[in-house]
mmCIF file of C-alpha atoms in Angstrom:
data_model
loop_
_atom_site.group_PDB
_atom_site.id
_atom_site.type_symbol
_atom_site.label_atom_id
_atom_site.label_comp_id
_atom_site.label_asym_id
_atom_site.label_seq_id
_atom_site.Cartn_x
_atom_site.Cartn_y
_atom_site.Cartn_z
ATOM 1 C CA UNK A 1 55.250 49.696 88.335
ATOM 2 C CA UNK A 2 58.919 50.709 89.280
ATOM 3 C CA UNK A 3 60.036 48.867 85.961
ATOM 4 C CA UNK A 4 57.882 50.837 84.003
ATOM 5 C CA UNK A 5 59.095 54.132 85.889
ATOM 6 C CA UNK A 6 62.643 53.308 85.243
ATOM 7 C CA UNK A 7 61.720 52.606 81.465
ATOM 8 C CA UNK A 8 60.275 56.022 81.036
ATOM 9 C CA UNK A 9 63.246 57.612 82.693
ATOM 10 C CA UNK A 10 65.522 55.718 80.636
ATOM 11 C CA UNK A 11 63.995 56.685 77.411
ATOM 12 C CA UNK A 12 63.686 60.288 78.452
ATOM 13 C CA UNK A 13 67.654 60.061 78.685
ATOM 14 C CA UNK A 14 68.206 58.517 75.592
ATOM 15 C CA UNK A 15 65.513 61.084 73.914
ATOM 16 C CA UNK A 16 67.220 64.294 75.657
ATOM 17 C CA UNK A 17 70.803 62.948 74.259
ATOM 18 C CA UNK A 18 69.468 62.237 71.381
ATOM 19 C CA UNK A 19 68.395 65.675 71.149
ATOM 20 C CA UNK A 20 71.642 67.303 72.433
ATOM 21 C CA UNK A 21 73.561 65.265 69.681
ATOM 22 C CA UNK A 22 71.102 67.065 67.135
ATOM 23 C CA UNK A 23 71.767 70.094 67.995
ATOM 24 C CA UNK A 24 76.053 69.942 68.660
ATOM 25 C CA UNK A 25 75.791 68.245 64.422
ATOM 26 C CA UNK A 26 72.996 71.311 63.527
ATOM 27 C CA UNK A 27 76.071 73.521 64.912
ATOM 28 C CA UNK A 28 78.663 71.849 62.798
ATOM 29 C CA UNK A 29 76.604 71.867 60.012
ATOM 30 C CA UNK A 30 75.869 76.004 60.441
ATOM 31 C CA UNK A 31 79.750 76.579 60.630
ATOM 32 C CA UNK A 32 82.088 76.061 57.436
ATOM 33 C CA UNK A 33 85.406 74.275 58.451
ATOM 34 C CA UNK A 34 88.490 75.954 56.702
ATOM 35 C CA UNK A 35 90.881 73.196 55.601
ATOM 36 C CA UNK A 36 94.456 73.158 56.360
ATOM 37 C CA UNK A 37 94.128 76.477 58.280
ATOM 38 C CA UNK A 38 96.539 76.751 60.405
ATOM 39 C CA UNK A 39 95.997 79.596 63.201
ATOM 40 C CA UNK A 40 99.421 80.801 64.000
ATOM 41 C CA UNK A 41 98.646 81.394 68.039
ATOM 42 C CA UNK A 42 97.841 77.784 68.390
ATOM 43 C CA UNK A 43 100.508 75.993 66.130
ATOM 44 C CA UNK A 44 103.009 78.502 67.901
ATOM 45 C CA UNK A 45 103.103 77.653 71.197
ATOM 46 C CA UNK A 46 103.831 73.850 70.943
ATOM 47 C CA UNK A 47 100.895 73.683 73.518
ATOM 48 C CA UNK A 48 98.239 73.273 71.407
ATOM 49 C CA UNK A 49 97.695 72.054 68.075
ATOM 50 C CA UNK A 50 95.029 73.129 65.750
ATOM 51 C CA UNK A 51 92.910 70.986 63.908
ATOM 52 C CA UNK A 52 88.966 70.801 62.872
ATOM 53 C CA UNK A 53 87.331 69.305 66.011
ATOM 54 C CA UNK A 54 83.975 69.234 64.618
ATOM 55 C CA UNK A 55 84.908 67.362 61.508
ATOM 56 C CA UNK A 56 85.092 63.969 63.773
ATOM 57 C CA UNK A 57 81.517 64.490 65.053
ATOM 58 C CA UNK A 58 79.496 61.567 63.409
ATOM 59 C CA UNK A 59 75.901 61.033 64.252
ATOM 60 C CA UNK A 60 75.436 57.662 66.127
ATOM 61 C CA UNK A 61 78.403 57.964 68.493
ATOM 62 C CA UNK A 62 78.412 59.117 71.873
ATOM 63 C CA UNK A 63 78.693 62.783 71.582
ATOM 64 C CA UNK A 64 80.361 63.065 75.213
ATOM 65 C CA UNK A 65 83.446 61.556 73.593
ATOM 66 C CA UNK A 66 83.449 63.920 70.757
ATOM 67 C CA UNK A 67 86.508 66.428 70.542
ATOM 68 C CA UNK A 68 85.756 69.211 72.385
ATOM 69 C CA UNK A 69 82.566 67.948 74.305
ATOM 70 C CA UNK A 70 82.673 67.329 78.246
ATOM 71 C CA UNK A 71 79.446 65.957 79.505
ATOM 72 C CA UNK A 72 78.653 65.783 83.256
ATOM 73 C CA UNK A 73 78.837 61.982 84.019
ATOM 74 C CA UNK A 74 75.563 61.990 85.971
ATOM 75 C CA UNK A 75 73.175 63.583 83.876
ATOM 76 C CA UNK A 76 74.846 63.510 80.459
ATOM 77 C CA UNK A 77 74.330 67.486 80.289
ATOM 78 C CA UNK A 78 76.806 69.035 77.845
ATOM 79 C CA UNK A 79 79.376 71.656 80.477
ATOM 80 C CA UNK A 80 82.121 72.190 78.558
ATOM 81 C CA UNK A 81 82.422 73.603 74.881
ATOM 82 C CA UNK A 82 85.985 73.688 73.680
ATOM 83 C CA UNK A 83 86.254 74.176 70.039
ATOM 84 C CA UNK A 84 89.148 76.543 70.428
ATOM 85 C CA UNK A 85 91.677 76.247 66.989
ATOM 86 C CA UNK A 86 88.982 74.357 65.362
ATOM 87 C CA UNK A 87 89.845 76.035 61.860
ATOM 88 C CA UNK A 88 85.738 77.164 62.519
ATOM 89 C CA UNK A 89 84.736 80.098 60.070
ATOM 90 C CA UNK A 90 81.136 81.618 59.727
ATOM 91 C CA UNK A 91 78.876 83.862 61.001
ATOM 92 C CA UNK A 92 77.159 82.876 64.641
ATOM 93 C CA UNK A 93 73.383 83.648 64.424
ATOM 94 C CA UNK A 94 70.919 84.363 67.434
ATOM 95 C CA UNK A 95 69.219 81.121 66.401
ATOM 96 C CA UNK A 96 72.181 78.952 66.448
ATOM 97 C CA UNK A 97 71.812 75.582 68.022
ATOM 98 C CA UNK A 98 75.215 76.738 70.173
ATOM 99 C CA UNK A 99 72.524 78.511 72.675
ATOM 100 C CA UNK A 100 70.768 75.268 73.336
ATOM 101 C CA UNK A 101 73.112 74.093 76.191
ATOM 102 C CA UNK A 102 72.015 75.949 79.292
ATOM 103 C CA UNK A 103 74.306 73.787 81.334
ATOM 104 C CA UNK A 104 77.438 74.936 79.530
ATOM 105 C CA UNK A 105 80.236 75.841 82.190
ATOM 106 C CA UNK A 106 83.275 76.164 80.029
ATOM 107 C CA UNK A 107 82.958 77.887 76.651
ATOM 108 C CA UNK A 108 86.071 78.403 74.647
ATOM 109 C CA UNK A 109 85.844 79.794 70.729
ATOM 110 C CA UNK A 110 89.075 81.122 70.576
ATOM 111 C CA UNK A 111 91.298 81.291 67.394
ATOM 112 C CA UNK A 112 88.360 80.882 64.784
ATOM 113 C CA UNK A 113 87.022 83.035 62.176
ATOM 114 C CA UNK A 114 83.411 84.071 63.176
ATOM 115 C CA UNK A 115 83.742 87.276 61.031
ATOM 116 C CA UNK A 116 80.334 89.460 60.799
ATOM 117 C CA UNK A 117 79.273 87.900 64.413
ATOM 118 C CA UNK A 118 78.699 90.021 67.272
ATOM 119 C CA UNK A 119 78.521 89.087 71.121
ATOM 120 C CA UNK A 120 74.841 88.169 71.328
ATOM 121 C CA UNK A 121 71.873 88.063 73.218
ATOM 122 C CA UNK A 122 72.442 84.043 73.032
ATOM 123 C CA UNK A 123 75.546 83.937 75.180
ATOM 124 C CA UNK A 124 73.266 85.514 78.235
ATOM 125 C CA UNK A 125 71.520 81.951 78.284
ATOM 126 C CA UNK A 126 74.511 80.134 79.399
ATOM 127 C CA UNK A 127 73.408 80.606 83.055
ATOM 128 C CA UNK A 128 75.756 78.366 84.248
ATOM 129 C CA UNK A 129 78.625 79.735 82.617
ATOM 130 C CA UNK A 130 82.102 80.478 84.620
ATOM 131 C CA UNK A 131 84.661 80.395 81.730
ATOM 132 C CA UNK A 132 84.241 82.171 78.363
ATOM 133 C CA UNK A 133 86.592 82.362 75.803
ATOM 134 C CA UNK A 134 86.003 84.305 72.598
ATOM 135 C CA UNK A 135 89.844 85.735 72.063
ATOM 136 C CA UNK A 136 91.155 86.053 68.301
ATOM 137 C CA UNK A 137 87.810 85.096 66.682
ATOM 138 C CA UNK A 138 86.939 88.201 64.846
ATOM 139 C CA UNK A 139 84.159 88.816 66.566
ATOM 140 C CA UNK A 140 82.666 92.518 65.919
ATOM 141 C CA UNK A 141 79.775 94.498 66.863
ATOM 142 C CA UNK A 142 78.361 96.050 70.131
ATOM 143 C CA UNK A 143 79.004 93.371 73.282
ATOM 144 C CA UNK A 144 75.106 92.421 74.712
ATOM 145 C CA UNK A 145 74.590 94.008 78.010
ATOM 146 C CA UNK A 146 72.969 90.466 78.803
ATOM 147 C CA UNK A 147 76.527 89.009 79.049
ATOM 148 C CA UNK A 148 76.607 91.197 82.396
ATOM 149 C CA UNK A 149 74.180 89.397 83.779
ATOM 150 C CA UNK A 150 76.076 86.180 83.892
ATOM 151 C CA UNK A 151 76.538 86.034 87.791
ATOM 152 C CA UNK A 152 78.590 82.715 87.897
ATOM 153 C CA UNK A 153 81.361 84.146 85.179
ATOM 154 C CA UNK A 154 84.700 83.993 86.370
ATOM 155 C CA UNK A 155 86.766 84.493 83.601
ATOM 156 C CA UNK A 156 85.715 86.228 80.509
ATOM 157 C CA UNK A 157 88.556 86.810 77.711
ATOM 158 C CA UNK A 158 87.468 89.016 74.720
ATOM 159 C CA UNK A 159 90.884 90.152 73.380
ATOM 160 C CA UNK A 160 92.194 90.803 70.006
ATOM 161 C CA UNK A 161 88.544 91.400 68.636
ATOM 162 C CA UNK A 162 89.182 94.540 67.269
ATOM 163 C CA UNK A 163 85.834 95.308 66.025
ATOM 164 C CA UNK A 164 84.251 94.449 69.308
ATOM 165 C CA UNK A 165 82.965 96.996 72.186
ATOM 166 C CA UNK A 166 80.904 96.889 75.108
ATOM 167 C CA UNK A 167 77.322 98.566 74.522
ATOM 168 C CA UNK A 168 76.764 101.888 76.248
#
């Protein structure tokens, strides 16, 4: 009986793990990579090098080893996405698979080009979020009031998003 229970738990973990990897791969497909795009602020300081992190995400490999992805060692949940300086370009929509990671504690999308995207209600789904960096990523429009519901948030960086403003 115990071995069946362990097998069920193991299969559930593999299934869940596979679904999380697919969600990340869908995110990769939904946003373009602008090749040979060097964001001045990333490469200038000498500390951060810009490169297309998502380009190296491959199906069948361990998502927790992918550039920019960190996972909890016990649960396997994705707890950090650092896609800063990744040459990303495109619009983040409210149904983006980005918002399917409720355990993310740190999200960094800084220094990319998300022209046409706004700081959507979806960001309010990250109930575990402690750090959110969307700086210099060309977000615009009204910043959703849901962002104020992130009770664990200790750091919010929205600088250099000239068209973004808080909703009244």
